[in-house]
mmCIF file of C-alpha atoms and ligand atoms in Angstrom:
data_model
loop_
_atom_site.group_PDB
_atom_site.id
_atom_site.type_symbol
_atom_site.label_atom_id
_atom_site.label_comp_id
_atom_site.label_asym_id
_atom_site.label_seq_id
_atom_site.Cartn_x
_atom_site.Cartn_y
_atom_site.Cartn_z
ATOM 1 C CA MET L 1 -20.341 -3.878 -24.582
ATOM 2 C CA LYS L 2 -19.169 -4.804 -21.117
ATOM 3 C CA LYS L 3 -17.029 -2.269 -19.275
ATOM 4 C CA ILE L 4 -14.064 -3.870 -17.533
ATOM 5 C CA LYS L 5 -12.445 -1.962 -14.663
ATOM 6 C CA TYR L 6 -8.764 -2.228 -13.725
ATOM 7 C CA GLY L 7 -9.690 -3.682 -10.345
ATOM 8 C CA ARG L 8 -12.701 -4.563 -8.234
ATOM 9 C CA GLN L 9 -13.707 -6.349 -5.049
ATOM 10 C CA GLU L 10 -15.166 -9.816 -4.724
ATOM 11 C CA VAL L 11 -17.842 -10.221 -2.032
ATOM 12 C CA THR L 12 -19.243 -13.725 -1.503
ATOM 13 C CA LYS L 13 -22.295 -15.089 0.297
ATOM 14 C CA ASP L 14 -20.011 -16.142 3.177
ATOM 15 C CA ASP L 15 -18.671 -12.579 3.431
ATOM 16 C CA ILE L 16 -22.203 -11.208 3.623
ATOM 17 C CA ASP L 17 -23.262 -13.794 6.219
ATOM 18 C CA SER L 18 -20.278 -12.869 8.431
ATOM 19 C CA VAL L 19 -21.183 -9.190 8.304
ATOM 20 C CA VAL L 20 -24.878 -9.844 9.002
ATOM 21 C CA LYS L 21 -23.899 -11.893 12.039
ATOM 22 C CA VAL L 22 -22.165 -8.859 13.547
ATOM 23 C CA LEU L 23 -25.099 -6.610 12.642
ATOM 24 C CA ASN L 24 -27.352 -8.917 14.656
ATOM 25 C CA SER L 25 -24.959 -9.000 17.606
ATOM 26 C CA GLU L 26 -24.653 -6.796 20.705
ATOM 27 C CA LEU L 27 -21.634 -4.736 19.603
ATOM 28 C CA LEU L 28 -21.060 -3.103 16.218
ATOM 29 C CA THR L 29 -17.754 -1.624 17.293
ATOM 30 C CA GLN L 30 -15.146 -2.284 20.008
ATOM 31 C CA GLY L 31 -16.419 -5.840 20.356
ATOM 32 C CA PRO L 32 -14.488 -9.088 19.866
ATOM 33 C CA VAL L 33 -14.261 -9.093 16.059
ATOM 34 C CA VAL L 34 -11.546 -6.477 15.443
ATOM 35 C CA PRO L 35 -9.083 -8.340 17.733
ATOM 36 C CA GLU L 36 -9.990 -11.556 15.872
ATOM 37 C CA PHE L 37 -9.162 -9.887 12.559
ATOM 38 C CA GLU L 38 -5.904 -8.592 14.038
ATOM 39 C CA ASP L 39 -5.048 -12.144 15.153
ATOM 40 C CA ALA L 40 -5.782 -13.418 11.643
ATOM 41 C CA LEU L 41 -3.384 -10.812 10.210
ATOM 42 C CA CYS L 42 -0.676 -11.845 12.714
ATOM 43 C CA ASN L 43 -1.206 -15.539 12.061
ATOM 44 C CA PHE L 44 -0.966 -15.028 8.340
ATOM 45 C CA THR L 45 2.065 -12.712 8.244
ATOM 46 C CA GLY L 46 3.937 -13.893 11.318
ATOM 47 C CA ALA L 47 4.016 -10.368 12.816
ATOM 48 C CA ASN L 48 3.651 -10.128 16.604
ATOM 49 C CA TYR L 49 1.117 -7.297 16.617
ATOM 50 C CA ALA L 50 -1.507 -5.930 14.237
ATOM 51 C CA VAL L 51 -3.499 -2.767 14.861
ATOM 52 C CA ALA L 52 -6.511 -2.453 12.556
ATOM 53 C CA SER L 53 -7.725 1.014 11.598
ATOM 54 C CA ASN L 54 -10.377 2.668 9.465
ATOM 55 C CA SER L 55 -7.977 3.140 6.513
ATOM 56 C CA ALA L 56 -4.371 2.706 5.443
ATOM 57 C CA THR L 57 -4.140 6.487 5.487
ATOM 58 C CA SER L 58 -4.893 6.559 9.223
ATOM 59 C CA ALA L 59 -2.584 3.565 9.767
ATOM 60 C CA LEU L 60 0.233 5.502 8.069
ATOM 61 C CA HIS L 61 -0.523 8.522 10.258
ATOM 62 C CA ILE L 62 -0.389 6.599 13.546
ATOM 63 C CA ALA L 63 2.661 4.705 12.290
ATOM 64 C CA CYS L 64 4.502 8.016 11.874
ATOM 65 C CA MET L 65 3.254 9.150 15.290
ATOM 66 C CA ALA L 66 4.392 5.906 16.910
ATOM 67 C CA LEU L 67 7.879 6.497 15.474
ATOM 68 C CA GLU L 68 7.717 10.039 16.884
ATOM 69 C CA LEU L 69 7.871 11.935 13.627
ATOM 70 C CA GLY L 70 7.372 15.635 14.273
ATOM 71 C CA PRO L 71 8.247 19.198 13.262
ATOM 72 C CA GLY L 72 11.836 19.495 12.045
ATOM 73 C CA ASP L 73 11.927 15.825 10.974
ATOM 74 C CA ILE L 74 12.111 14.589 7.391
ATOM 75 C CA LEU L 75 10.351 11.604 5.831
ATOM 76 C CA TRP L 76 11.425 10.116 2.505
ATOM 77 C CA THR L 77 9.354 8.046 0.140
ATOM 78 C CA CYS L 78 9.157 7.539 -3.620
ATOM 79 C CA PRO L 79 6.899 9.675 -5.810
ATOM 80 C CA ASN L 80 5.322 6.715 -7.581
ATOM 81 C CA THR L 81 2.625 6.195 -4.965
ATOM 82 C CA PHE L 82 -0.731 7.380 -3.722
ATOM 83 C CA VAL L 83 -0.617 10.760 -2.006
ATOM 84 C CA ALA L 84 -1.435 9.236 1.416
ATOM 85 C CA THR L 85 2.104 7.811 1.643
ATOM 86 C CA SER L 86 3.602 11.273 1.906
ATOM 87 C CA ASN L 87 0.659 13.159 3.429
ATOM 88 C CA CYS L 88 1.206 11.253 6.690
ATOM 89 C CA ALA L 89 4.451 13.184 7.190
ATOM 90 C CA ILE L 90 2.681 16.519 6.703
ATOM 91 C CA TYR L 91 0.003 15.490 9.252
ATOM 92 C CA CYS L 92 2.838 15.207 11.796
ATOM 93 C CA GLY L 93 4.302 18.607 10.917
ATOM 94 C CA ALA L 94 7.342 16.979 9.292
ATOM 95 C CA SER L 95 8.619 17.596 5.778
ATOM 96 C CA VAL L 96 8.779 15.186 2.838
ATOM 97 C CA ASP L 97 11.330 14.405 0.181
ATOM 98 C CA PHE L 98 11.260 11.948 -2.693
ATOM 99 C CA ILE L 99 13.624 9.294 -4.069
ATOM 100 C CA ASP L 100 13.243 8.334 -7.709
ATOM 101 C CA ILE L 101 12.192 4.860 -8.844
ATOM 102 C CA ASP L 102 14.139 1.953 -10.251
ATOM 103 C CA PRO L 103 13.522 1.715 -14.027
ATOM 104 C CA LEU L 104 12.849 -2.044 -13.875
ATOM 105 C CA SER L 105 10.732 -2.605 -10.755
ATOM 106 C CA TYR L 106 9.207 0.922 -10.555
ATOM 107 C CA ASN L 107 9.894 0.714 -6.796
ATOM 108 C CA ILE L 108 12.237 3.003 -4.857
ATOM 109 C CA SER L 109 15.722 3.014 -6.421
ATOM 110 C CA ILE L 110 18.299 1.656 -3.973
ATOM 111 C CA LYS L 111 21.125 3.417 -5.809
ATOM 112 C CA ASP L 112 19.348 6.790 -5.596
ATOM 113 C CA LEU L 113 18.449 6.185 -1.963
ATOM 114 C CA GLU L 114 22.050 5.434 -1.095
ATOM 115 C CA ASN L 115 23.379 8.482 -2.975
ATOM 116 C CA LYS L 116 20.842 10.775 -1.368
ATOM 117 C CA LEU L 117 21.643 9.389 2.093
ATOM 118 C CA LYS L 118 25.350 10.083 1.553
ATOM 119 C CA ALA L 119 24.593 13.679 0.588
ATOM 120 C CA ALA L 120 22.070 14.125 3.408
ATOM 121 C CA LYS L 121 24.591 12.961 5.960
ATOM 122 C CA LEU L 122 27.003 15.680 4.843
ATOM 123 C CA SER L 123 24.315 18.366 4.938
ATOM 124 C CA GLY L 124 22.850 17.115 8.242
ATOM 125 C CA LYS L 125 19.434 16.429 6.694
ATOM 126 C CA LEU L 126 19.038 12.699 7.153
ATOM 127 C CA PRO L 127 15.480 11.333 7.154
ATOM 128 C CA LYS L 128 13.910 10.010 10.345
ATOM 129 C CA ILE L 129 11.650 7.647 8.401
ATOM 130 C CA VAL L 130 11.788 6.086 4.932
ATOM 131 C CA ILE L 131 8.606 4.588 3.460
ATOM 132 C CA PRO L 132 9.257 2.077 0.673
ATOM 133 C CA VAL L 133 6.087 1.348 -1.313
ATOM 134 C CA HIS L 134 5.552 -2.133 -2.757
ATOM 135 C CA LEU L 135 4.074 -0.937 -6.039
ATOM 136 C CA SER L 136 1.556 -3.305 -7.637
ATOM 137 C CA GLY L 137 2.349 -5.839 -4.905
ATOM 138 C CA GLN L 138 5.994 -6.418 -5.804
ATOM 139 C CA PRO L 139 8.090 -5.965 -2.640
ATOM 140 C CA CYS L 140 10.955 -3.447 -2.613
ATOM 141 C CA GLN L 141 14.531 -4.596 -2.004
ATOM 142 C CA MET L 142 14.018 -4.684 1.741
ATOM 143 C CA GLN L 143 17.364 -6.246 2.694
ATOM 144 C CA GLU L 144 19.239 -3.350 1.089
ATOM 145 C CA ILE L 145 16.901 -0.749 2.629
ATOM 146 C CA ASN L 146 17.276 -2.399 6.027
ATOM 147 C CA ASN L 147 21.090 -2.355 5.719
ATOM 148 C CA LEU L 148 20.983 1.367 4.872
ATOM 149 C CA SER L 149 18.658 2.046 7.829
ATOM 150 C CA LYS L 150 21.310 0.606 10.152
ATOM 151 C CA GLU L 151 24.058 2.647 8.559
ATOM 152 C CA TYR L 152 22.137 5.936 8.519
ATOM 153 C CA GLY L 153 19.805 5.480 11.488
ATOM 154 C CA PHE L 154 16.358 5.860 9.965
ATOM 155 C CA LYS L 155 13.167 3.904 10.688
ATOM 156 C CA ILE L 156 11.245 1.977 8.017
ATOM 157 C CA ILE L 157 7.498 1.877 7.403
ATOM 158 C CA GLU L 158 6.541 -0.411 4.522
ATOM 159 C CA ASP L 159 3.546 0.885 2.583
ATOM 160 C CA ALA L 160 2.185 -2.536 1.680
ATOM 161 C CA SER L 161 -1.247 -1.232 0.661
ATOM 162 C CA HIS L 162 -0.894 -3.321 -2.527
ATOM 163 C CA ALA L 163 0.990 -6.224 -1.077
ATOM 164 C CA ILE L 164 -0.818 -8.444 1.417
ATOM 165 C CA GLY L 165 -0.022 -11.998 0.298
ATOM 166 C CA ALA L 166 3.260 -10.979 -1.355
ATOM 167 C CA LYS L 167 6.627 -12.424 -0.333
ATOM 168 C CA TYR L 168 10.148 -11.055 -0.122
ATOM 169 C CA LYS L 169 12.850 -13.742 0.035
ATOM 170 C CA GLU L 170 11.489 -16.237 2.589
ATOM 171 C CA SER L 171 9.141 -13.924 4.465
ATOM 172 C CA LEU L 172 5.624 -12.727 3.874
ATOM 173 C CA VAL L 173 5.106 -8.988 3.551
ATOM 174 C CA GLY L 174 3.757 -7.880 6.929
ATOM 175 C CA SER L 175 6.199 -10.016 8.932
ATOM 176 C CA CYS L 176 8.200 -6.785 9.524
ATOM 177 C CA GLU L 177 11.399 -8.780 9.251
ATOM 178 C CA TYR L 178 13.056 -5.820 7.491
ATOM 179 C CA SER L 179 11.036 -2.902 8.875
ATOM 180 C CA ASP L 180 9.607 -1.284 12.012
ATOM 181 C CA ILE L 181 6.016 -1.163 10.798
ATOM 182 C CA THR L 182 4.096 -2.478 7.776
ATOM 183 C CA VAL L 183 0.820 -0.926 6.622
ATOM 184 C CA PHE L 184 -1.946 -2.683 4.663
ATOM 185 C CA SER L 185 -5.003 -1.162 2.948
ATOM 186 C CA PHE L 186 -8.383 -2.884 2.731
ATOM 187 C CA HIS L 187 -10.013 -0.430 0.334
ATOM 188 C CA PRO L 188 -12.312 -2.345 -2.096
ATOM 189 C CA VAL L 189 -9.861 -2.061 -4.968
ATOM 190 C CA LYS L 190 -7.012 -3.687 -2.971
ATOM 191 C CA ILE L 191 -6.287 -7.418 -2.489
ATOM 192 C CA ILE L 192 -8.853 -7.988 0.278
ATOM 193 C CA THR L 193 -11.396 -5.495 1.575
ATOM 194 C CA THR L 194 -13.202 -4.359 4.697
ATOM 195 C CA GLY L 195 -15.073 -1.575 2.859
ATOM 196 C CA GLU L 196 -12.699 1.067 4.142
ATOM 197 C CA GLY L 197 -9.914 -0.171 6.372
ATOM 198 C CA GLY L 198 -6.246 -0.627 7.049
ATOM 199 C CA ALA L 199 -3.796 -2.071 9.537
ATOM 200 C CA ALA L 200 -0.351 -1.370 10.953
ATOM 201 C CA LEU L 201 1.747 -4.407 11.889
ATOM 202 C CA THR L 202 4.869 -4.513 14.029
ATOM 203 C CA ASN L 203 7.005 -6.862 16.112
ATOM 204 C CA ASN L 204 7.738 -4.212 18.760
ATOM 205 C CA ASP L 205 5.385 -4.109 21.755
ATOM 206 C CA GLU L 206 6.054 -0.444 22.570
ATOM 207 C CA ILE L 207 5.264 0.591 19.014
ATOM 208 C CA ALA L 208 2.121 -1.583 19.074
ATOM 209 C CA ASN L 209 0.995 0.137 22.264
ATOM 210 C CA LYS L 210 1.503 3.577 20.775
ATOM 211 C CA LEU L 211 -0.345 2.585 17.618
ATOM 212 C CA ARG L 212 -3.326 1.505 19.739
ATOM 213 C CA GLN L 213 -3.274 4.698 21.805
ATOM 214 C CA HIS L 214 -3.084 6.994 18.782
ATOM 215 C CA ARG L 215 -5.872 5.005 17.127
ATOM 216 C CA SER L 216 -8.191 5.711 20.022
ATOM 217 C CA HIS L 217 -7.938 9.290 21.354
ATOM 218 C CA GLY L 218 -4.622 8.785 23.187
ATOM 219 C CA ILE L 219 -6.549 7.010 25.911
ATOM 220 C CA THR L 220 -5.349 4.122 28.038
ATOM 221 C CA SER L 221 -7.144 2.010 30.601
ATOM 222 C CA ASN L 222 -3.965 0.186 31.595
ATOM 223 C CA PRO L 223 -3.036 1.400 35.131
ATOM 224 C CA ASN L 224 0.683 0.924 34.363
ATOM 225 C CA GLU L 225 0.526 3.481 31.565
ATOM 226 C CA MET L 226 -1.464 6.109 33.444
ATOM 227 C CA MET L 227 0.271 9.384 34.190
ATOM 228 C CA GLN L 228 -1.594 10.033 37.407
ATOM 229 C CA ARG L 229 -2.215 7.523 40.154
ATOM 230 C CA PRO L 230 -5.143 5.393 38.939
ATOM 231 C CA LYS L 231 -8.366 5.829 40.850
ATOM 232 C CA LYS L 232 -10.253 2.843 42.184
ATOM 233 C CA GLU L 233 -13.288 3.097 39.903
ATOM 234 C CA LEU L 234 -13.559 0.364 37.297
ATOM 235 C CA TRP L 235 -14.399 2.733 34.470
ATOM 236 C CA ASN L 236 -11.228 4.667 35.038
ATOM 237 C CA TYR L 237 -9.279 5.756 31.964
ATOM 238 C CA GLN L 238 -6.766 8.481 31.244
ATOM 239 C CA GLN L 239 -5.810 10.387 28.113
ATOM 240 C CA ILE L 240 -2.026 10.378 28.134
ATOM 241 C CA THR L 241 -1.274 11.614 24.599
ATOM 242 C CA LEU L 242 -3.072 13.069 21.577
ATOM 243 C CA GLY L 243 -4.928 10.513 19.526
ATOM 244 C CA TYR L 244 -7.747 10.221 17.026
ATOM 245 C CA ASN L 245 -10.728 8.013 16.417
ATOM 246 C CA TYR L 246 -9.194 5.824 13.738
ATOM 247 C CA ARG L 247 -10.810 2.588 14.905
ATOM 248 C CA MET L 248 -12.121 -0.125 12.588
ATOM 249 C CA THR L 249 -15.679 -1.317 13.275
ATOM 250 C CA ASP L 250 -16.526 -4.951 14.019
ATOM 251 C CA ILE L 251 -18.748 -4.873 10.928
ATOM 252 C CA CYS L 252 -15.723 -4.147 8.735
ATOM 253 C CA ALA L 253 -13.495 -6.600 10.596
ATOM 254 C CA ALA L 254 -16.020 -9.415 10.018
ATOM 255 C CA LEU L 255 -15.745 -8.813 6.284
ATOM 256 C CA GLY L 256 -11.956 -8.798 6.609
ATOM 257 C CA ILE L 257 -11.834 -12.120 8.477
ATOM 258 C CA SER L 258 -14.046 -13.745 5.882
ATOM 259 C CA GLN L 259 -11.963 -12.345 2.996
ATOM 260 C CA MET L 260 -8.683 -13.436 4.643
ATOM 261 C CA LYS L 261 -9.830 -17.066 4.331
ATOM 262 C CA ARG L 262 -9.648 -16.729 0.541
ATOM 263 C CA LEU L 263 -6.380 -14.817 0.407
ATOM 264 C CA SER L 264 -4.204 -17.539 -1.138
ATOM 265 C CA GLU L 265 -6.937 -18.387 -3.631
ATOM 266 C CA ILE L 266 -7.133 -14.677 -4.566
ATOM 267 C CA ILE L 267 -3.356 -14.438 -5.038
ATOM 268 C CA ASN L 268 -3.357 -17.611 -7.171
ATOM 269 C CA LYS L 269 -6.057 -16.195 -9.429
ATOM 270 C CA ARG L 270 -4.159 -12.921 -9.805
ATOM 271 C CA HIS L 271 -1.012 -14.871 -10.745
ATOM 272 C CA ALA L 272 -2.898 -16.913 -13.346
ATOM 273 C CA ILE L 273 -4.204 -13.704 -14.943
ATOM 274 C CA ALA L 274 -0.717 -12.164 -14.894
ATOM 275 C CA ARG L 275 0.852 -15.266 -16.511
ATOM 276 C CA ARG L 276 -1.679 -15.132 -19.357
ATOM 277 C CA TYR L 277 -1.015 -11.430 -19.953
ATOM 278 C CA ASP L 278 2.759 -12.096 -19.845
ATOM 279 C CA LYS L 279 2.347 -14.652 -22.615
ATOM 280 C CA GLU L 280 -0.241 -12.936 -24.794
ATOM 281 C CA LEU L 281 1.106 -9.381 -24.653
ATOM 282 C CA SER L 282 4.761 -10.218 -25.214
ATOM 283 C CA SER L 283 4.538 -9.557 -28.965
ATOM 284 C CA LEU L 284 3.138 -6.020 -28.558
ATOM 285 C CA PRO L 285 5.282 -2.847 -28.428
ATOM 286 C CA LEU L 286 5.172 -2.598 -24.646
ATOM 287 C CA SER L 287 6.934 -3.984 -21.591
ATOM 288 C CA ILE L 288 5.274 -6.407 -19.233
ATOM 289 C CA PRO L 289 6.030 -6.176 -15.487
ATOM 290 C CA TRP L 290 9.580 -7.260 -14.659
ATOM 291 C CA GLN L 291 9.885 -9.255 -11.438
ATOM 292 C CA HIS L 292 12.909 -9.140 -9.136
ATOM 293 C CA PRO L 293 14.045 -12.724 -8.403
ATOM 294 C CA ASP L 294 13.746 -12.158 -4.604
ATOM 295 C CA THR L 295 10.073 -11.254 -4.855
ATOM 296 C CA PHE L 296 6.702 -12.940 -5.141
ATOM 297 C CA SER L 297 4.137 -10.287 -6.094
ATOM 298 C CA SER L 298 0.514 -10.137 -4.992
ATOM 299 C CA TYR L 299 -0.280 -8.576 -8.404
ATOM 300 C CA HIS L 300 -2.588 -5.890 -7.088
ATOM 301 C CA LEU L 301 -1.872 -4.175 -10.408
ATOM 302 C CA TYR L 302 -0.674 -5.338 -13.797
ATOM 303 C CA ILE L 303 1.260 -2.394 -15.223
ATOM 304 C CA ILE L 304 2.331 -2.209 -18.858
ATOM 305 C CA ARG L 305 4.705 0.423 -20.262
ATOM 306 C CA LEU L 306 4.083 1.499 -23.830
ATOM 307 C CA ASP L 307 7.100 1.549 -26.123
ATOM 308 C CA LEU L 308 6.156 4.944 -27.564
ATOM 309 C CA ASP L 309 9.107 4.953 -29.986
ATOM 310 C CA LYS L 310 7.483 2.032 -31.796
ATOM 311 C CA ILE L 311 3.860 3.178 -31.501
ATOM 312 C CA THR L 312 2.172 5.635 -33.850
ATOM 313 C CA LYS L 313 -0.186 6.999 -31.155
ATOM 314 C CA THR L 314 0.371 8.937 -27.952
ATOM 315 C CA HIS L 315 -0.155 7.665 -24.401
ATOM 316 C CA PRO L 316 -3.342 9.738 -23.840
ATOM 317 C CA VAL L 317 -4.789 8.620 -27.195
ATOM 318 C CA ILE L 318 -4.252 4.944 -26.332
ATOM 319 C CA HIS L 319 -5.746 5.551 -22.889
ATOM 320 C CA ASP L 320 -8.852 7.193 -24.394
ATOM 321 C CA GLU L 321 -9.290 4.587 -27.120
ATOM 322 C CA LEU L 322 -9.163 1.782 -24.553
ATOM 323 C CA LEU L 323 -11.733 3.603 -22.408
ATOM 324 C CA ASP L 324 -13.997 4.049 -25.428
ATOM 325 C CA LEU L 325 -13.782 0.305 -26.049
ATOM 326 C CA GLY L 326 -14.774 -0.479 -22.458
ATOM 327 C CA ILE L 327 -11.347 -1.250 -20.991
ATOM 328 C CA LEU L 328 -11.133 1.086 -18.017
ATOM 329 C CA VAL L 329 -7.359 1.318 -17.707
ATOM 330 C CA ASN L 330 -5.819 3.578 -15.109
ATOM 331 C CA LEU L 331 -2.485 5.176 -14.233
ATOM 332 C CA HIS L 332 -0.653 4.413 -10.989
ATOM 333 C CA TYR L 333 0.644 7.048 -10.333
ATOM 334 C CA ILE L 334 1.144 10.688 -11.163
ATOM 335 C CA PRO L 335 4.389 11.488 -9.273
ATOM 336 C CA VAL L 336 3.165 12.814 -5.905
ATOM 337 C CA TYR L 337 5.314 15.950 -6.070
ATOM 338 C CA ARG L 338 3.610 16.945 -9.340
ATOM 339 C CA GLN L 339 0.335 17.408 -7.446
ATOM 340 C CA PRO L 340 -0.503 21.119 -7.081
ATOM 341 C CA TYR L 341 -0.382 20.861 -3.278
ATOM 342 C CA TYR L 342 3.211 19.567 -3.414
ATOM 343 C CA GLU L 343 4.253 21.944 -6.187
ATOM 344 C CA SER L 344 3.128 24.757 -3.890
ATOM 345 C CA MET L 345 5.830 23.524 -1.459
ATOM 346 C CA GLY L 346 8.430 24.131 -4.155
ATOM 347 C CA PHE L 347 8.728 20.760 -5.932
ATOM 348 C CA LYS L 348 9.192 21.116 -9.682
ATOM 349 C CA ALA L 349 8.920 19.047 -12.861
ATOM 350 C CA GLY L 350 12.116 17.130 -13.576
ATOM 351 C CA TYR L 351 12.837 16.303 -9.918
ATOM 352 C CA CYS L 352 12.573 12.507 -10.363
ATOM 353 C CA PRO L 353 13.085 11.810 -14.088
ATOM 354 C CA GLU L 354 12.467 8.029 -13.928
ATOM 355 C CA SER L 355 9.093 8.547 -12.202
ATOM 356 C CA GLU L 356 8.153 11.147 -14.777
ATOM 357 C CA SER L 357 9.137 8.943 -17.693
ATOM 358 C CA TYR L 358 7.084 6.124 -16.111
ATOM 359 C CA HIS L 359 4.159 8.515 -15.836
ATOM 360 C CA ARG L 360 4.387 9.221 -19.576
ATOM 361 C CA ASP L 361 3.931 5.613 -20.722
ATOM 362 C CA ALA L 362 2.470 3.395 -17.956
ATOM 363 C CA LEU L 363 -1.026 1.887 -17.874
ATOM 364 C CA SER L 364 -2.669 -0.411 -15.335
ATOM 365 C CA ILE L 365 -4.785 -2.974 -17.155
ATOM 366 C CA PRO L 366 -7.607 -5.042 -15.578
ATOM 367 C CA ILE L 367 -6.608 -7.647 -12.989
ATOM 368 C CA TYR L 368 -8.867 -8.940 -10.223
ATOM 369 C CA PRO L 369 -9.931 -12.387 -9.036
ATOM 370 C CA THR L 370 -13.382 -12.396 -10.655
ATOM 371 C CA LEU L 371 -12.089 -11.346 -14.081
ATOM 372 C CA THR L 372 -13.280 -14.221 -16.281
ATOM 373 C CA GLU L 373 -11.234 -15.877 -19.017
ATOM 374 C CA GLN L 374 -13.629 -14.393 -21.547
ATOM 375 C CA GLU L 375 -13.278 -10.895 -20.112
ATOM 376 C CA GLN L 376 -9.506 -11.227 -20.133
ATOM 377 C CA SER L 377 -9.711 -12.294 -23.788
ATOM 378 C CA GLN L 378 -11.704 -9.122 -24.479
ATOM 379 C CA VAL L 379 -8.974 -7.058 -22.780
ATOM 380 C CA ILE L 380 -6.205 -8.774 -24.773
ATOM 381 C CA THR L 381 -8.034 -8.459 -28.115
ATOM 382 C CA THR L 382 -8.730 -4.786 -27.470
ATOM 383 C CA LEU L 383 -5.108 -4.070 -26.502
ATOM 384 C CA LYS L 384 -3.957 -5.769 -29.722
ATOM 385 C CA LYS L 385 -6.424 -3.677 -31.709
ATOM 386 C CA VAL L 386 -5.388 -0.351 -30.147
ATOM 387 C CA ILE L 387 -1.663 -0.598 -29.473
ATOM 388 C CA PHE L 388 0.368 -0.457 -32.704
HETATM 389 C C1 PLP P 1 -4.693 2.729 -1.329
HETATM 390 C C2 PLP P 1 -3.392 3.222 -0.905
HETATM 391 C C3 PLP P 1 -3.212 3.966 0.268
HETATM 392 C C4 PLP P 1 -4.343 4.458 1.093
HETATM 393 O O1 PLP P 1 -5.204 3.444 1.479
HETATM 394 P P1 PLP P 1 -6.626 3.794 2.127
HETATM 395 O O2 PLP P 1 -6.980 2.509 2.829
HETATM 396 O O3 PLP P 1 -7.541 4.119 1.002
HETATM 397 O O4 PLP P 1 -6.444 4.914 3.068
HETATM 398 C C5 PLP P 1 -1.926 4.303 0.639
HETATM 399 N N1 PLP P 1 -0.853 3.958 -0.102
HETATM 400 C C6 PLP P 1 -0.990 3.259 -1.247
HETATM 401 C C7 PLP P 1 0.227 2.881 -2.018
HETATM 402 C C8 PLP P 1 -2.263 2.890 -1.694
HETATM 403 O O5 PLP P 1 -2.402 2.226 -2.854
#
């Protein structure tokens, strides 16, 4: 019996050749290939600047730093995400709070966001940054979030780890039309991969500059940015702020450039798989992913919600039975604040009821570009056998 994972990378001969070319070249890092990958990201999304990093986690960290998040500040996100989305606030010494999800899209609820902003204004605890997460690749309602950011004065970082290739209204995710910064992940399970890797995109040149500085030790070699009078020596550089080594290597970037060339093909394949699931699973006691009319998803995940009132088994039993039959389903996500680390900050069960109810019945089923028709048939047959 073949085991089928919920997601996996596709690496082609061309991808391998591109990487080998860099391995045979003079520079493995800080050469010409990372800027080429950044250009490819800008060309694709329409953003002015892209800063590639060694993960989305580090991109989120430098994004918060570039927006000057610090002690005493508050960052809001939704709990239905990977822990990195909120950890970036803690890295900066800020605190985190969570907005519940919308019951249809499973993305941040605009109604809850608005209500919480109203209350926070009265109590003087408005957030400095809000991070909407485009779960499964379906963009959040960015126009509404952008309108609220103007009214309440917060900055927006889109966590688009799932969503390269997705569209909101007329613009591609990453264009930053409705946000200050957008972050992508290139972990192997995501839409395209660089091994480990991420990027922060922006249209603002000052933010782009800060992102680059924080990515590389807080160092500049631009005389105009130096804090002391530049010396004459050519190798002159100055550290002007605190930064990290969050750089991407040229080896990784070469893989990224090669993968980018197949991006639309990858998205098309994911859509074809999603359409077949939509059709074939519609008769089962579960809900298939609802799509907001303003969005075009990248379908990083295909999430079903079990209708437990109509099913004789429990969520964990269905999960285990599917695993036993080789369908390696997963759950995205346990609400972040239910993690022991966050509970130790005082968050408690019941805080975001919609996210918790989602957590009790959601499953991510296999979707990735190399999933064959036959393998998808195996997934569908197994789901029909188990879910009743
Ligand atoms: C994968 C992921 C991250 C972290 O990405 P890395 O590149 O692994 O650091 C952050 N947020 C979300 C929503 C993710 O899915």
